[in-house]
Amino acid sequence: MSHCRIILDVDTGIDDAMAIIYALNAPEVELEAVTATYGNIDVASATRNTLQILEAGGRGDIPVASGAARSLTRPFSKRGSRIHGANGIGDVEMPAPAAQPVETWAPDFIIERVRANPGALTLVPVGPMTNVAHALMKAPDIAEKLKGIVLMGGTIWHPGVPGIPSPVADANFFNDPEAARIVLQSGADVTIVGMDVTMKTKLTAAMIAEIGEKGGGAARYAMQAAQFYLSAYQAQYPGIDYCALHDPLAVAVAHDPSIVTLEAMQVDVECVGELTRGQVIPDRRKTGTTVPNAKVALEVDAPRFETMFKAAMLAR
Ligand code: CA
């Protein structure tokens, strides 16, 4: 575990809100800036939700930049509402934000921050990779100026999630596979925290109740939203008694990779498949011609992460 300065790229989003709070409260993590994109909700709502969560957490001073409104090749599709509510945070009403986003467009903001802090920043995209792809296309030099990219997206073995047309993808890679490909082929030090691990990290009804009672202001809002999230999971997976901590796990791996087991692999993303758009295609043949371009999390110490998560949510 080491001191970790991060830029979080979000489509806030219920688990994004939890990732923001985790980044605010986890020891050793310094949240430098947040950039917002479309995904779970439209980009204007994601930006507003991000400002609201930061202000509820007492950190309205952290800059927020608004970014991409749609994927590189397709219009925005509002299919996340069933999981995240019509406003993106489980229809929880929060006070209107006092702060405004910075005027700089999120990809440009990423470029500025990374160039000003070479080797120091870890970028943690937990929505579609569109902002990051725009930044990398405009300024390919930032790939090696980043300490690394720890992204939430994709899956190798997990059978995928409901709510998107592809049976073999996660929502972030499905929403913009071309952007995900640009990130994976950028030359940056990329770590993939996908559903192979995130679906094993559980937020149970008991945890929601405890954090909702004892947590700080932002965590209480997030746990109200989590009730909606849990109900959405239960509607889609009969009998399930938890929802998954996708986005917070990526933040945790950024500062403490020892909570997951990583395998270096050559990975790409299917962009044109009729049935498989957004699928991660790993080439694990180890033939001597494969060149690993990402470290992929395959196992997670879920109990340890859940303890870390709860501690961050209860910090006030
Ligand atoms: Ca997200």
Short mmCIF file of C-alpha atoms and ligand atoms in Angstrom, two decimals:
data_model
loop_
_atom_site.label_atom_id
_atom_site.label_comp_id
_atom_site.label_asym_id
_atom_site.label_seq_id
_atom_site.Cartn_x
_atom_site.Cartn_y
_atom_site.Cartn_z
CA MET A 1 0.00 0.00 0.00
CA SER A 2 1.33 3.38 -0.88
CA HIS A 3 0.27 6.99 -0.98
CA CYS A 4 -1.84 7.34 -4.07
CA ARG A 5 -2.94 10.50 -5.90
CA ILE A 6 -5.88 9.79 -8.15
CA ILE A 7 -8.12 11.33 -10.75
CA LEU A 8 -11.44 9.51 -10.67
CA ASP A 9 -13.49 9.40 -13.89
CA VAL A 10 -17.13 8.63 -13.08
CA ASP A 11 -20.64 8.24 -14.49
CA THR A 12 -22.25 8.82 -11.09
CA GLY A 13 -24.09 6.37 -10.60
CA ILE A 14 -24.73 4.69 -7.24
CA ASP A 15 -21.52 2.69 -6.99
CA ASP A 16 -19.64 5.67 -8.43
CA ALA A 17 -20.93 7.71 -5.50
CA MET A 18 -19.53 5.07 -3.16
CA ALA A 19 -16.21 5.15 -5.05
CA ILE A 20 -16.01 8.92 -4.56
CA ILE A 21 -16.65 8.56 -0.82
CA TYR A 22 -14.14 5.72 -0.61
CA ALA A 23 -11.51 7.91 -2.31
CA LEU A 24 -12.28 10.79 0.08
CA ASN A 25 -11.96 8.70 3.22
CA ALA A 26 -9.55 5.84 2.55
CA PRO A 27 -6.15 6.28 4.17
CA GLU A 28 -3.31 6.84 1.69
CA VAL A 29 -5.67 8.05 -1.07
CA GLU A 30 -5.60 11.64 -2.23
CA LEU A 31 -8.46 12.52 -4.57
CA GLU A 32 -7.04 15.27 -6.81
CA ALA A 33 -9.93 15.76 -9.20
CA VAL A 34 -13.04 14.07 -10.54
CA THR A 35 -14.06 13.99 -14.19
CA ALA A 36 -17.57 13.05 -15.23
CA THR A 37 -18.98 11.25 -18.24
CA TYR A 38 -22.25 9.73 -19.48
CA GLY A 39 -23.06 6.07 -18.77
CA ASN A 40 -25.33 5.15 -15.90
CA ILE A 41 -26.98 8.51 -16.57
CA ASP A 42 -26.46 11.50 -18.88
CA VAL A 43 -23.30 13.54 -18.34
CA ALA A 44 -25.06 16.60 -16.90
CA SER A 45 -26.72 14.46 -14.23
CA ALA A 46 -23.49 12.56 -13.56
CA THR A 47 -21.69 15.88 -13.08
CA ARG A 48 -24.38 17.21 -10.74
CA ASN A 49 -24.46 13.98 -8.71
CA THR A 50 -20.66 14.11 -8.39
CA LEU A 51 -20.70 17.68 -7.08
CA GLN A 52 -23.47 16.80 -4.64
CA ILE A 53 -21.66 13.78 -3.22
CA LEU A 54 -18.40 15.72 -2.83
CA GLU A 55 -20.21 18.54 -1.05
CA ALA A 56 -22.07 16.12 1.22
CA GLY A 57 -18.64 14.67 2.04
CA GLY A 58 -17.33 18.13 2.94
CA ARG A 59 -15.02 18.29 -0.08
CA GLY A 60 -16.71 20.70 -2.45
CA ASP A 61 -13.23 22.13 -3.04
CA ILE A 62 -12.17 19.17 -5.19
CA PRO A 63 -12.41 20.20 -8.86
CA VAL A 64 -14.98 18.45 -11.05
CA ALA A 65 -14.77 18.59 -14.84
CA SER A 66 -17.62 17.55 -17.10
CA GLY A 67 -16.81 15.55 -20.21
CA ALA A 68 -18.12 13.27 -22.92
CA ALA A 69 -21.88 13.18 -23.48
CA ARG A 70 -21.81 10.08 -25.69
CA SER A 71 -19.54 7.31 -26.87
CA LEU A 72 -17.07 7.73 -29.72
CA THR A 73 -19.35 6.07 -32.26
CA ARG A 74 -22.89 5.91 -30.87
CA PRO A 75 -25.48 8.19 -29.31
CA PHE A 76 -26.18 8.07 -25.58
CA SER A 77 -28.69 5.43 -24.55
CA LYS A 78 -30.36 5.85 -21.19
CA ARG A 79 -30.52 2.23 -20.17
CA GLY A 80 -28.94 2.55 -16.74
CA SER A 81 -32.06 3.92 -15.02
CA ARG A 82 -33.33 0.52 -13.98
CA ILE A 83 -30.21 -0.03 -11.87
CA HIS A 84 -29.35 3.55 -10.85
CA GLY A 85 -32.72 5.37 -10.87
CA ALA A 86 -34.02 8.17 -13.08
CA ASN A 87 -31.57 10.69 -11.53
CA GLY A 88 -28.62 8.27 -11.41
CA ILE A 89 -28.46 8.00 -7.62
CA GLY A 90 -31.46 5.88 -6.79
CA ASP A 91 -33.89 8.83 -6.95
CA VAL A 92 -32.41 10.15 -3.68
CA GLU A 93 -32.92 13.90 -3.40
CA MET A 94 -29.81 15.82 -2.36
CA PRO A 95 -29.33 19.59 -1.93
CA ALA A 96 -28.48 21.43 -5.17
CA PRO A 97 -24.70 21.78 -5.49
CA ALA A 98 -23.15 25.10 -4.49
CA ALA A 99 -20.10 24.61 -6.74
CA GLN A 100 -19.94 24.55 -10.52
CA PRO A 101 -17.80 22.23 -12.60
CA VAL A 102 -14.57 23.79 -13.88
CA GLU A 103 -14.86 25.31 -17.35
CA THR A 104 -12.31 22.97 -18.89
CA TRP A 105 -13.68 19.92 -20.74
CA ALA A 106 -12.84 16.75 -18.82
CA PRO A 107 -10.42 15.20 -21.36
CA ASP A 108 -8.49 18.49 -21.52
CA PHE A 109 -8.53 18.69 -17.74
CA ILE A 110 -7.04 15.18 -17.55
CA ILE A 111 -4.31 16.18 -20.01
CA GLU A 112 -3.47 19.35 -18.04
CA ARG A 113 -3.31 17.59 -14.70
CA VAL A 114 -1.24 14.67 -15.93
CA ARG A 115 1.28 16.87 -17.76
CA ALA A 116 1.62 19.08 -14.68
CA ASN A 117 2.28 16.05 -12.43
CA PRO A 118 4.32 13.59 -14.52
CA GLY A 119 4.61 10.13 -13.02
CA ALA A 120 2.47 11.05 -10.03
CA LEU A 121 -1.18 10.47 -10.89
CA THR A 122 -3.23 7.31 -11.21
CA LEU A 123 -6.30 7.62 -13.40
CA VAL A 124 -9.23 5.53 -12.23
CA PRO A 125 -11.99 5.37 -14.86
CA VAL A 126 -15.13 3.70 -13.51
CA GLY A 127 -17.54 4.65 -16.30
CA PRO A 128 -17.30 4.23 -20.07
CA MET A 129 -13.68 4.99 -21.09
CA THR A 130 -14.67 7.85 -23.43
CA ASN A 131 -13.09 10.77 -21.54
CA VAL A 132 -9.84 8.84 -21.21
CA ALA A 133 -9.86 7.88 -24.88
CA HIS A 134 -10.38 11.49 -25.96
CA ALA A 135 -7.48 12.54 -23.72
CA LEU A 136 -5.19 9.79 -25.05
CA MET A 137 -6.04 10.57 -28.69
CA LYS A 138 -5.36 14.27 -28.23
CA ALA A 139 -2.27 13.81 -26.05
CA PRO A 140 -0.74 10.33 -26.46
CA ASP A 141 2.19 11.46 -24.30
CA ILE A 142 0.05 11.24 -21.16
CA ALA A 143 0.07 7.42 -21.38
CA GLU A 144 3.63 7.35 -20.06
CA LYS A 145 3.18 10.40 -17.82
CA LEU A 146 0.50 8.61 -15.82
CA LYS A 147 1.61 6.44 -12.94
CA GLY A 148 -1.05 4.08 -14.19
CA ILE A 149 -4.65 3.52 -15.19
CA VAL A 150 -6.75 1.30 -12.91
CA LEU A 151 -10.06 0.84 -14.66
CA MET A 152 -13.37 -0.79 -13.77
CA GLY A 153 -14.62 -2.65 -16.80
CA GLY A 154 -14.76 -5.91 -18.67
CA THR A 155 -14.78 -9.50 -17.62
CA ILE A 156 -12.83 -12.60 -18.53
CA TRP A 157 -14.95 -15.31 -16.91
CA HIS A 158 -17.98 -13.66 -15.38
CA PRO A 159 -21.12 -14.34 -17.41
CA GLY A 160 -22.00 -10.68 -17.82
CA VAL A 161 -24.75 -8.50 -16.46
CA PRO A 162 -28.38 -7.93 -17.31
CA GLY A 163 -29.43 -4.56 -18.69
CA ILE A 164 -27.10 -4.48 -21.70
CA PRO A 165 -27.62 -6.36 -24.96
CA SER A 166 -24.30 -8.27 -24.80
CA PRO A 167 -24.20 -11.43 -22.69
CA VAL A 168 -20.43 -11.27 -22.35
CA ALA A 169 -19.58 -7.67 -21.46
CA ASP A 170 -19.86 -5.25 -18.59
CA ALA A 171 -21.71 -1.94 -19.04
CA ASN A 172 -18.58 0.25 -19.18
CA PHE A 173 -16.89 -1.62 -22.02
CA PHE A 174 -20.22 -2.24 -23.78
CA ASN A 175 -21.05 1.47 -23.72
CA ASP A 176 -17.85 2.39 -25.56
CA PRO A 177 -15.74 -0.57 -26.73
CA GLU A 178 -13.74 1.62 -29.11
CA ALA A 179 -12.72 3.86 -26.21
CA ALA A 180 -11.79 0.84 -24.10
CA ARG A 181 -9.61 -0.42 -26.96
CA ILE A 182 -7.83 2.94 -27.19
CA VAL A 183 -7.09 2.80 -23.47
CA LEU A 184 -5.83 -0.80 -23.58
CA GLN A 185 -3.57 -0.07 -26.56
CA SER A 186 -2.28 3.27 -25.28
CA GLY A 187 0.92 1.93 -23.75
CA ALA A 188 -0.12 3.10 -20.28
CA ASP A 189 0.36 0.82 -17.28
CA VAL A 190 -3.21 -0.55 -17.24
CA THR A 191 -4.87 -2.63 -14.51
CA ILE A 192 -8.30 -4.10 -15.24
CA VAL A 193 -10.67 -4.48 -12.31
CA GLY A 194 -13.62 -6.19 -13.96
CA MET A 195 -16.61 -8.23 -12.97
CA ASP A 196 -14.45 -11.29 -12.32
CA VAL A 197 -13.62 -9.60 -9.05
CA THR A 198 -16.15 -6.81 -8.52
CA MET A 199 -19.12 -9.17 -8.47
CA LYS A 200 -17.48 -10.99 -5.54
CA THR A 201 -17.35 -7.86 -3.35
CA LYS A 202 -20.65 -7.55 -1.59
CA LEU A 203 -22.67 -4.75 -0.06
CA THR A 204 -25.32 -6.52 2.00
CA ALA A 205 -28.56 -5.17 3.45
CA ALA A 206 -26.97 -5.34 6.92
CA MET A 207 -23.99 -3.21 5.80
CA ILE A 208 -26.33 -0.71 4.14
CA ALA A 209 -28.29 -0.39 7.39
CA GLU A 210 -25.19 0.00 9.58
CA ILE A 211 -23.47 2.56 7.34
CA GLY A 212 -26.78 4.39 6.84
CA GLU A 213 -27.06 4.75 10.59
CA LYS A 214 -23.45 5.49 11.57
CA GLY A 215 -21.80 6.91 8.45
CA GLY A 216 -21.06 10.52 7.53
CA GLY A 217 -23.38 12.70 5.45
CA ALA A 218 -22.29 11.53 2.02
CA ALA A 219 -22.28 7.88 3.08
CA ARG A 220 -25.84 8.20 4.39
CA TYR A 221 -27.02 9.52 1.03
CA ALA A 222 -25.12 6.75 -0.72
CA MET A 223 -26.77 4.11 1.47
CA GLN A 224 -30.22 5.52 0.66
CA ALA A 225 -29.28 5.12 -2.98
CA ALA A 226 -27.93 1.65 -2.21
CA GLN A 227 -31.40 0.53 -1.14
CA PHE A 228 -32.54 1.24 -4.70
CA TYR A 229 -29.44 -0.51 -6.07
CA LEU A 230 -30.03 -3.59 -3.91
CA SER A 231 -33.67 -3.78 -5.03
CA ALA A 232 -32.55 -3.56 -8.66
CA TYR A 233 -30.12 -6.44 -8.10
CA GLN A 234 -32.80 -8.50 -6.41
CA ALA A 235 -35.18 -7.90 -9.32
CA GLN A 236 -32.55 -9.22 -11.74
CA TYR A 237 -30.95 -12.00 -9.69
CA PRO A 238 -33.70 -13.78 -7.76
CA GLY A 239 -32.64 -14.65 -4.23
CA ILE A 240 -29.53 -12.46 -4.15
CA ASP A 241 -28.93 -10.68 -0.82
CA TYR A 242 -26.31 -8.14 -1.87
CA CYS A 243 -25.31 -5.66 -4.54
CA ALA A 244 -21.79 -5.41 -5.93
CA LEU A 245 -19.08 -2.87 -5.05
CA HIS A 246 -17.77 -2.44 -8.61
CA ASP A 247 -16.39 1.10 -8.63
CA PRO A 248 -15.07 1.35 -5.04
CA LEU A 249 -13.01 -1.80 -5.63
CA ALA A 250 -11.16 -0.12 -8.51
CA VAL A 251 -10.19 2.78 -6.22
CA ALA A 252 -9.03 0.33 -3.57
CA VAL A 253 -6.88 -1.60 -6.07
CA ALA A 254 -5.30 1.69 -7.20
CA HIS A 255 -3.75 2.17 -3.78
CA ASP A 256 -3.51 -1.44 -2.59
CA PRO A 257 -3.15 -3.94 -5.45
CA SER A 258 -2.46 -6.70 -2.92
CA ILE A 259 -6.22 -7.19 -2.41
CA VAL A 260 -6.44 -8.78 -5.87
CA THR A 261 -4.52 -11.43 -7.78
CA LEU A 262 -3.27 -10.00 -11.06
CA GLU A 263 -2.27 -11.79 -14.24
CA ALA A 264 -0.43 -9.94 -16.99
CA MET A 265 -2.16 -10.68 -20.29
CA GLN A 266 -2.59 -9.50 -23.81
CA VAL A 267 -6.15 -8.21 -23.97
CA ASP A 268 -8.30 -6.51 -26.57
CA VAL A 269 -11.95 -5.54 -26.81
CA GLU A 270 -14.40 -6.79 -29.41
CA CYS A 271 -15.84 -3.77 -31.22
CA VAL A 272 -17.74 -5.26 -34.16
CA GLY A 273 -19.12 -8.60 -32.94
CA GLU A 274 -22.82 -9.08 -33.66
CA LEU A 275 -23.30 -10.73 -30.26
CA THR A 276 -20.08 -9.86 -28.49
CA ARG A 277 -19.61 -6.08 -28.76
CA GLY A 278 -17.69 -4.96 -25.68
CA GLN A 279 -16.31 -8.41 -24.81
CA VAL A 280 -12.75 -8.60 -23.49
CA ILE A 281 -10.73 -11.05 -25.55
CA PRO A 282 -7.70 -12.28 -23.60
CA ASP A 283 -4.86 -13.99 -25.38
CA ARG A 284 -3.31 -16.14 -22.67
CA ARG A 285 -1.46 -18.51 -24.98
CA LYS A 286 1.99 -17.44 -23.76
CA THR A 287 3.45 -18.39 -27.12
CA GLY A 288 6.23 -15.89 -27.10
CA THR A 289 4.37 -13.72 -29.59
CA THR A 290 1.83 -12.40 -27.12
CA VAL A 291 2.73 -9.14 -25.44
CA PRO A 292 0.90 -8.39 -22.19
CA ASN A 293 -0.72 -4.94 -22.25
CA ALA A 294 -2.69 -5.09 -19.00
CA LYS A 295 -2.74 -6.64 -15.57
CA VAL A 296 -6.11 -8.30 -15.07
CA ALA A 297 -7.58 -8.92 -11.61
CA LEU A 298 -8.81 -12.52 -11.44
CA GLU A 299 -9.27 -13.08 -7.71
CA VAL A 300 -10.02 -10.76 -4.80
CA ASP A 301 -9.74 -10.95 -1.03
CA ALA A 302 -13.37 -9.87 -0.70
CA PRO A 303 -13.59 -9.94 3.11
CA ARG A 304 -10.51 -7.71 3.41
CA PHE A 305 -11.85 -5.23 0.87
CA GLU A 306 -15.30 -5.21 2.46
CA THR A 307 -13.67 -4.31 5.79
CA MET A 308 -11.70 -1.50 4.10
CA PHE A 309 -14.88 -0.30 2.39
CA LYS A 310 -16.90 -0.24 5.58
CA ALA A 311 -14.19 1.63 7.46
CA ALA A 312 -14.07 4.30 4.73
CA MET A 313 -17.85 4.64 4.72
CA LEU A 314 -17.96 4.99 8.51
CA ALA A 315 -15.17 7.60 8.61
CA ARG A 316 -16.56 11.03 9.41
CA CA B 1 -19.58 3.66 -12.86
#
